[in-house]
Short mmCIF file of C-alpha atoms in Angstrom, two decimals:
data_model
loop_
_atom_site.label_atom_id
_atom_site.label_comp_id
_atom_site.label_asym_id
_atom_site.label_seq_id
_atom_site.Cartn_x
_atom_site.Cartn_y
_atom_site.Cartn_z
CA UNK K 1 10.40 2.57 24.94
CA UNK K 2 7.22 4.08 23.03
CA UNK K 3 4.35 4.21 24.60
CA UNK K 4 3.07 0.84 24.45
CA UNK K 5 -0.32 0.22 22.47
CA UNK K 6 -0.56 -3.44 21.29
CA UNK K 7 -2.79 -3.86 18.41
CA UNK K 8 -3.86 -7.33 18.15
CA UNK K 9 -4.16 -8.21 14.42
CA UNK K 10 -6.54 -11.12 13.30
CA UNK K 11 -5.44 -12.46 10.17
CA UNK K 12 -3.83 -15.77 8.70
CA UNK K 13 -0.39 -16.44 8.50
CA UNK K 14 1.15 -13.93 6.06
CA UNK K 15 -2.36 -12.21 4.85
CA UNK K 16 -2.22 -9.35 3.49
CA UNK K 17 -6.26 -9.04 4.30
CA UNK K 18 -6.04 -7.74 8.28
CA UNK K 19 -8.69 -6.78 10.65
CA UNK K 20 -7.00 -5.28 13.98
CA UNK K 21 -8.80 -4.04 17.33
CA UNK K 22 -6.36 -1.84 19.70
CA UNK K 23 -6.22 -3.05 23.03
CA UNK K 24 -3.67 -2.18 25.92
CA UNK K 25 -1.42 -4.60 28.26
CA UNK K 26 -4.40 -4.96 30.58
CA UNK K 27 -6.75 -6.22 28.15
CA UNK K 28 -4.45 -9.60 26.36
CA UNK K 29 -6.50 -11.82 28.54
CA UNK K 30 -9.75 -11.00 28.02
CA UNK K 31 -9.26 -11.07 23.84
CA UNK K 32 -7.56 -14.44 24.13
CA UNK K 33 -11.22 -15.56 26.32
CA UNK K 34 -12.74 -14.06 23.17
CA UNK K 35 -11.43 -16.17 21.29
CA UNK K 36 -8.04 -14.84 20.08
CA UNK K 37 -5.18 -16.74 20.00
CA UNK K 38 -1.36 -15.43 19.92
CA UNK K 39 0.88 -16.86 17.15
CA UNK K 40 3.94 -17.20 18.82
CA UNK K 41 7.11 -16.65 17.29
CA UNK K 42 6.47 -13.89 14.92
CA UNK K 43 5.05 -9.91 15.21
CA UNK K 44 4.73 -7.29 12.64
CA UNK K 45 6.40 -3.96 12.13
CA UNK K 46 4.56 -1.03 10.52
CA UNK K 47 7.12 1.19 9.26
CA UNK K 48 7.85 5.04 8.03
CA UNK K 49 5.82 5.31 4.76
CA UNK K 50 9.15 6.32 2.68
CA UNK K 51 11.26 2.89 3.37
CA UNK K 52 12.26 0.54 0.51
CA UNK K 53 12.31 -3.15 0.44
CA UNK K 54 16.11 -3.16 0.22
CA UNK K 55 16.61 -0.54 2.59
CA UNK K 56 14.55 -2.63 5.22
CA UNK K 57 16.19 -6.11 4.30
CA UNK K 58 19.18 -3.94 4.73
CA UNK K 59 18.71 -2.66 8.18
CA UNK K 60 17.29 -5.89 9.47
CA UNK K 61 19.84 -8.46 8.20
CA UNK K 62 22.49 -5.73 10.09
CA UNK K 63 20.95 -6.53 13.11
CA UNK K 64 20.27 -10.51 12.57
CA UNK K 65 16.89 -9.94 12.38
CA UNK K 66 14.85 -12.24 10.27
CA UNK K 67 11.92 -11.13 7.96
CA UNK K 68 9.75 -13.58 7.52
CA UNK K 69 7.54 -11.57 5.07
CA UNK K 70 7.17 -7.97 3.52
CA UNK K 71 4.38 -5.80 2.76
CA UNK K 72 5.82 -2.61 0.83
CA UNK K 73 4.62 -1.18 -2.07
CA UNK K 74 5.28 2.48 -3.16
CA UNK K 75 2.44 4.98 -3.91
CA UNK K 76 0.58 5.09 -7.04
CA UNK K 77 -1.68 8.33 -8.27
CA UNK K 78 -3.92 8.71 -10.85
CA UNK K 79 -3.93 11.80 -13.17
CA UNK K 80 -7.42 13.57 -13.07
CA UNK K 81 -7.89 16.45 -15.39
CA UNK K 82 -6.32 16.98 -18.81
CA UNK K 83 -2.92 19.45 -17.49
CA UNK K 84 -0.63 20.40 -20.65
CA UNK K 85 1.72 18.29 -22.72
CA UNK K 86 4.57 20.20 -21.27
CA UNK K 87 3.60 19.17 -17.40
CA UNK K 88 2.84 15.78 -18.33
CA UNK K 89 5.79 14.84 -20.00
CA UNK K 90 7.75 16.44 -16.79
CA UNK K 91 5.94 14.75 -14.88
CA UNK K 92 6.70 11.67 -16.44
CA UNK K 93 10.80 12.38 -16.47
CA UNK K 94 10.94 13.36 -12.92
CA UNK K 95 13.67 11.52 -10.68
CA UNK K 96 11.11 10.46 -7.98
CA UNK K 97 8.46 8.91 -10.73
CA UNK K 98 9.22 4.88 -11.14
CA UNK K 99 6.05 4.10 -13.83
CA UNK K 100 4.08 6.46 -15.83
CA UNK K 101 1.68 4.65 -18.14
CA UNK K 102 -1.91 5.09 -19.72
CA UNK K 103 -4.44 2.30 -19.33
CA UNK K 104 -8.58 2.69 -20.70
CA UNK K 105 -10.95 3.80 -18.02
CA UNK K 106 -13.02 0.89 -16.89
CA UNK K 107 -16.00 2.97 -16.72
CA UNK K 108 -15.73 3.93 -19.82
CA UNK K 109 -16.09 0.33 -21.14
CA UNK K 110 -19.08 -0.27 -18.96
CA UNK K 111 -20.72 2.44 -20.00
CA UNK K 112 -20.27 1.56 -23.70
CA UNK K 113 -21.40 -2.06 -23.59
CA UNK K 114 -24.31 -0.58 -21.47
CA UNK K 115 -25.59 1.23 -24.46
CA UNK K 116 -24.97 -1.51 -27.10
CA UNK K 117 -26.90 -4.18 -25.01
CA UNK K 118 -29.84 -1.40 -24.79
CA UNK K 119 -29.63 -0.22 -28.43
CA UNK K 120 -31.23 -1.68 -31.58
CA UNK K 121 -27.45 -1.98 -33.93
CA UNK K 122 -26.91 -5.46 -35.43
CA UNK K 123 -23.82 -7.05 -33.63
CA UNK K 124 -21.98 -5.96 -36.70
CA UNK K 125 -22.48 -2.28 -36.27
CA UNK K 126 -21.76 -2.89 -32.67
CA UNK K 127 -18.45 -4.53 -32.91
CA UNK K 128 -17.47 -1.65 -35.27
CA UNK K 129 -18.75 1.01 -32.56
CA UNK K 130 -16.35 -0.73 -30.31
CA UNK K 131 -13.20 -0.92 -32.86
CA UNK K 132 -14.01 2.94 -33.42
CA UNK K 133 -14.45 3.61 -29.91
CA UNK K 134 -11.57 4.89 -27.73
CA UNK K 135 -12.07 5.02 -24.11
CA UNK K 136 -11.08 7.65 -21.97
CA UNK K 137 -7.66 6.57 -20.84
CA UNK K 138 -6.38 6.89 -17.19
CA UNK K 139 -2.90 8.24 -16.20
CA UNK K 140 -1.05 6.09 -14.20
CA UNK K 141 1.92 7.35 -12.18
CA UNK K 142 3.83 5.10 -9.35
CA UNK K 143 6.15 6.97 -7.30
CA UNK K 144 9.81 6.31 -6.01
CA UNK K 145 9.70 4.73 -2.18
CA UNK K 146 10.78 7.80 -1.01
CA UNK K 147 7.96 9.55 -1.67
CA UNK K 148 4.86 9.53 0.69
CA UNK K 149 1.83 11.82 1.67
CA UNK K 150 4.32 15.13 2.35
CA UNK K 151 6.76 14.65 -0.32
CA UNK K 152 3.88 13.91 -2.45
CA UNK K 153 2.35 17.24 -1.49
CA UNK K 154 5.42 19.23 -2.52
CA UNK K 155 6.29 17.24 -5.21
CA UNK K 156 2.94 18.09 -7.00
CA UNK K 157 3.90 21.71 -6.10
CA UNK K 158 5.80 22.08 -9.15
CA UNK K 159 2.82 21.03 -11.20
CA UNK K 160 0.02 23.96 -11.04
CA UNK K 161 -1.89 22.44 -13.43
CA UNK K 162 -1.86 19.06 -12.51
CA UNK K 163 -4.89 17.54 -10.32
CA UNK K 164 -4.31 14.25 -9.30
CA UNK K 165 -5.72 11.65 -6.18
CA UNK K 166 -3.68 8.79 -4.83
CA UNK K 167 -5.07 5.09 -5.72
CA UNK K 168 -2.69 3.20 -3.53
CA UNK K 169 -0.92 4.26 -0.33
CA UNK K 170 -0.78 1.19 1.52
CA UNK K 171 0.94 0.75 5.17
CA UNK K 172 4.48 -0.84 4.95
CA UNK K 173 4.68 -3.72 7.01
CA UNK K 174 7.17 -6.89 7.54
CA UNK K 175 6.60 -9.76 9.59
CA UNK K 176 9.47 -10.23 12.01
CA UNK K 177 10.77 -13.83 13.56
CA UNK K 178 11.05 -13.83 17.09
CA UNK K 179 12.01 -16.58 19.61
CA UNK K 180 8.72 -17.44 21.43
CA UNK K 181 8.13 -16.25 24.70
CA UNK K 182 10.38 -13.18 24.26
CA UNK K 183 8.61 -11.86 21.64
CA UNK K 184 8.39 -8.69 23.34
CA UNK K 185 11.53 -7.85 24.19
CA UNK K 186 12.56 -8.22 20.48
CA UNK K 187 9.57 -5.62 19.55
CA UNK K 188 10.67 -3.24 22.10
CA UNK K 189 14.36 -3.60 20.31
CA UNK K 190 12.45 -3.22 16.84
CA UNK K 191 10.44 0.04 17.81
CA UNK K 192 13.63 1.64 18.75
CA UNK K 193 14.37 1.66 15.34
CA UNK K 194 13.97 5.25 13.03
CA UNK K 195 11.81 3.68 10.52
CA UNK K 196 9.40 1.88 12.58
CA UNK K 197 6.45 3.29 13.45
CA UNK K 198 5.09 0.50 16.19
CA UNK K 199 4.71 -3.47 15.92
CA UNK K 200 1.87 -5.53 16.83
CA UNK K 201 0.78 -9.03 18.41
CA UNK K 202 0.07 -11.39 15.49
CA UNK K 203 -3.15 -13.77 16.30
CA UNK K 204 -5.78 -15.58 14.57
CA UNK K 205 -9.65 -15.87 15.78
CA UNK K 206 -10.72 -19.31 16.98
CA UNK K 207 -13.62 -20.99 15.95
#
């Protein structure tokens, strides 16, 4: 068995919006005085950030597990300097890149309606700044499942020229069914597993 941390996670049934405070064995009873209650019947797995939905659903259906909900999306980076045509369009047929795809900088936009609201054009100079306008565009690339922080790392190895930062690299999470009152013994089973990283209590906060 891992060593046991449980984090107790306050959020609503299935939300993906979660607040958690780690507290040990000792400490259940005093956080359910504080108002915490325990939803019985269910937990939550964080698992290895290169897993895929199918994988997982996979694995878990093996072992007549149910899922009662999944959180896994794969990693998304945004391109941020101008690298050549040559590395972009490598990038963009490489076997671990899912999506690569432009979209206009948000800023960008901002910035220009910012200066027509300040400046003195009639609206139909300013609608044909706008038409003749073309806002910086941001390179979107989402990544194969397989590919977190490391991988990512080496990946980008190949591309010198090629700066990038990661806009998404959320935890992968499922929400497990378990019979109530032995939900722990079917988390201890569950962290046992390779791509599992821990579980957690699921609770909500009373009123």
């Amino acid at each position: 068995m891992k060593t046991r941390f449980i984090p107790l996670l306050a959020l609503l049934l299935f939300s993906r919006m979660v607040s958690a405070q780690v507290i040990d064995d000792s400490s259940i009873n005093d956080a359910q005085n504080s108002g915490y209650t325990f939803v019985e019947g269910m937990f939550v797995a964080f698992l290895a950030d290169t897993v895929s939905p199918a994988f997982v659903r996979d694995q878990f259906q093996k072992l007549d597990i149910t899922v009662l909900d999944e959180y896994i999306k794969p990693m998304v980076i945004t391109i941020v300097n101008s690298p050549s045509k040559e590395s972009l369009e490598k990038l963009r047929n490489h076997p671990k890149v899912s999506d690569f795809y432009t979209t206009p900088s948000a800023n960008e936009k901002v910035r220009l309606e910012e200066y027509l609201s300040n400046s003195s054009l009639s609206e139909e100079l300013k609608d044909q700044v706008r038409g003749n306008s073309a806002p910086a565009e941001m390179l979107i690339v989402q990544l194969d499942y397989s590919i977190g922080k490391k991988a990512l790392k080496l990946m980008m190895g190949e591309f010198r020229d090629v700066a990038y930062k990661i806009l998404s690299d959320e935890p992968k999470s499922v929400t497990i069914e378990a019979e109530s009152g032995n939900e722990f013994v079917l988390m201890d089973k569950v962290e046992k597993l390779p791509f599992v990283e821990s579980t957690a209590m699921v609770g909500s906060i009373g009123n």
